[in-house]
C-alpha positions as a printed Julia matrix, in Angstrom:
209×3 Matrix{Float64}:
  -0.14   0.06    0.13
   1.56   3.0    -0.75
  -0.05   6.27    0.8
   0.37  10.22    0.23
   0.04  12.34    3.36
  -0.49  16.23    2.91
  -0.42  18.63    5.94
   1.68  21.67    6.54
   2.8   20.09    9.92
   5.67  17.76    9.91
   5.17  16.29   13.22
   1.34  15.46   12.22
   2.71  14.01    9.16
   5.66  11.77   10.94
   2.79  10.56   12.98
   0.49   9.26   10.51
   3.33   7.79    8.76
   4.3    5.91   12.04
   0.82   4.63   12.42
   0.59   3.38    8.9
   3.84   1.83    9.42
   2.81   0.37   12.41
  -0.13  -1.11   10.78
   1.43  -2.63    7.63
   5.15  -3.01    7.29
   4.86  -3.28    3.36
   3.28   0.41    3.47
   4.92   3.13    1.74
   4.31   6.8     2.9
   5.24   9.86    0.47
   4.88  13.43    2.17
   3.94  16.65    0.77
   3.86  19.89    2.96
   1.22  21.68    0.7
  -1.17  21.05   -1.96
   0.99  22.27   -4.49
   3.75  19.81   -3.3
   1.11  17.08   -3.66
   0.14  17.64   -7.3
   3.67  17.24   -8.12
   3.97  14.22   -6.19
   0.8   12.73   -7.8
   2.48  13.06  -11.22
   5.93  11.29  -10.08
   3.68   8.52   -8.32
   1.38   6.53  -10.67
   0.63   4.1    -8.13
  -0.47   5.65   -5.11
  -3.35   3.81   -3.09
  -4.6    6.76   -1.46
  -4.56  10.1    -0.01
  -4.73  11.56    3.37
  -5.06  15.1     3.23
  -5.6   18.08    5.63
  -8.08  20.95    4.58
  -6.1   23.82    6.13
  -2.95  24.25    4.14
  -0.89  27.15    3.02
  -1.45  28.3    -0.48
  -4.21  26.17   -2.57
  -6.68  24.79    0.08
  -7.51  21.37    1.06
 -10.77  21.66   -0.58
  -9.59  23.17   -3.49
  -6.99  20.41   -3.99
  -9.78  17.92   -3.86
 -11.0   19.01   -6.91
  -7.93  18.78   -8.55
  -7.08  15.56   -7.02
 -10.16  14.16   -8.6
  -9.25  15.77  -12.09
  -5.78  14.32  -12.11
  -6.32  11.08  -10.77
 -10.15   9.81  -10.91
 -11.14   7.03   -8.66
  -8.3    7.68   -6.22
  -9.46   7.8    -2.64
  -8.96  10.78   -0.39
  -9.35  11.01    3.21
  -9.47  14.08    5.19
  -7.76  14.48    8.05
  -9.1   17.82    9.89
  -9.28  19.79   12.94
 -12.64  21.01   12.37
 -15.66  19.3    13.32
 -18.01  20.97   11.59
 -20.75  19.25    9.68
 -20.6   21.82    7.02
 -16.89  21.26    6.31
 -17.75  17.38    6.42
 -20.29  18.19    3.79
 -17.81  20.51    1.82
 -15.31  17.78    1.67
 -17.9   15.04    0.14
 -19.05  17.23   -2.33
 -15.56  17.79   -3.52
 -15.0   13.75   -3.83
 -13.64  13.06   -0.52
 -14.08   9.24    0.55
 -13.78   9.48    4.56
 -13.69  12.54    7.14
 -11.86  12.24    9.99
 -11.28  14.83   12.82
  -7.96  15.03   14.41
  -9.76  14.42   18.0
 -10.54  10.68   16.63
  -8.2    7.73   17.62
  -5.35   6.06   15.73
  -7.64   3.19   14.68
 -10.44   5.44   13.28
  -8.04   6.56   10.97
  -6.8    3.13    9.86
 -10.44   1.78    9.85
 -11.14   4.85    7.59
  -8.6    4.22    4.9
  -9.7    0.77    5.12
 -13.3    1.68    4.05
 -12.18   4.38    1.46
  -9.79   1.47   -0.28
 -12.95  -0.93   -0.54
 -14.84   1.73   -2.54
 -16.8    2.77    0.28
 -17.2    6.25    2.4
 -16.24   6.73    5.81
 -18.69   9.14    7.47
 -17.69  10.53   10.97
 -20.41   9.84   14.03
 -20.49  13.61   14.62
 -22.48  14.21   11.12
 -24.42  10.58   10.78
 -27.52  12.7    11.91
 -26.96  16.02   10.24
 -30.49  16.42    8.35
 -28.05  18.68    5.82
 -25.4   15.83    4.88
 -28.34  13.29    4.47
 -29.92  15.44    1.48
 -27.32  16.85   -0.33
 -29.28  16.72   -3.77
 -32.01  18.76   -1.91
 -32.02  22.82   -2.24
 -30.09  24.85   -4.45
 -28.71  26.87   -1.38
 -27.48  23.75    0.28
 -25.91  22.63   -2.87
 -24.11  25.94   -3.37
 -22.72  25.66    0.14
 -20.53  22.86   -0.92
 -18.46  24.98   -3.04
 -15.69  26.77   -1.98
 -15.03  30.41   -2.35
 -12.56  30.05   -5.12
 -15.15  28.0    -7.1
 -17.93  30.56   -6.0
 -15.59  32.97   -8.08
 -15.02  30.73  -10.92
 -18.88  30.29  -11.26
 -19.21  34.03  -11.35
 -17.12  34.15  -14.49
 -18.57  31.09  -16.14
 -22.21  33.0   -15.57
 -20.69  35.68  -17.17
 -19.49  33.65  -20.36
 -15.58  34.4   -19.69
 -13.6   31.42  -21.55
 -11.65  29.34  -18.98
  -8.13  30.88  -20.21
  -9.38  34.44  -19.49
 -10.23  32.58  -15.99
  -7.18  31.04  -15.13
  -5.59  34.46  -16.18
  -7.69  36.81  -14.13
  -7.54  34.25  -10.91
  -3.68  33.51  -11.67
  -4.57  29.91  -11.86
  -3.73  27.06  -14.34
  -6.34  26.75  -16.92
  -5.89  22.82  -15.69
  -6.99  24.31  -12.45
 -10.08  26.11  -13.86
 -11.3   22.91  -15.26
 -11.22  20.74  -12.26
 -13.07  23.56  -10.51
 -15.8   23.69  -13.42
 -15.99  19.83  -13.25
 -16.5   19.98   -9.02
 -18.84  22.89   -9.42
 -20.75  21.0   -12.15
 -21.28  18.12   -9.75
 -22.14  20.06   -6.63
 -24.82  22.01   -8.33
 -25.95  18.59  -10.21
 -25.83  20.43  -13.86
 -24.26  19.36  -16.85
 -23.4   22.71  -18.5
 -22.35  26.3   -17.7
 -25.98  27.69  -18.41
 -27.32  25.45  -16.1
 -24.54  25.93  -13.68
 -25.39  29.94  -13.71
 -29.15  29.41  -13.35
 -28.47  26.92  -10.23
 -25.72  29.9    -8.84
 -28.28  32.51   -9.26
 -31.15  30.14   -7.63
 -28.67  29.34   -4.6
 -28.1   33.35   -4.36
 -24.39  32.99   -4.91
 -24.29  35.12   -8.12
């Protein structure tokens, strides 16, 4: 098993690596201190089995990174390991394609279980949100779907509604065109739409535009 750990705190990365190695001597761990480093490592390590990702990172944040990872490596499970226990953060992570969400207050055994569950193609949902109505009805109201977008994706959505081409959006936001495409894919998924026109309409209905 080969796991990429993405967190800006070295002591946490090392701790998770020790945990993973203790559970399986054959486990190979790759570390990244930022989402940008993780993107580079994804290109270098085609044999990754999973990613453990923090949401609060310097530069590109974890939610935006989830969208980029999904575009670069569809099907590669990402387990979020976050200090936030806000159900809204969990909903946002799942909307961006996370296969698991583990609060940092959880036990080491919980993290290992979440990784195993994700590797089996199933989603690990933390107990703190199992009874949250908004999580159980992610395909409900447009406003609820809109809340699953990151601030950056809302910016991209507003440009989409104005008919701005991807390349121009990339230039305006200082991002690569590849990253913009990843954000658009995530926007379509979160809003349950298939094109720019529908995305703009859903964005207006949700009060995002």
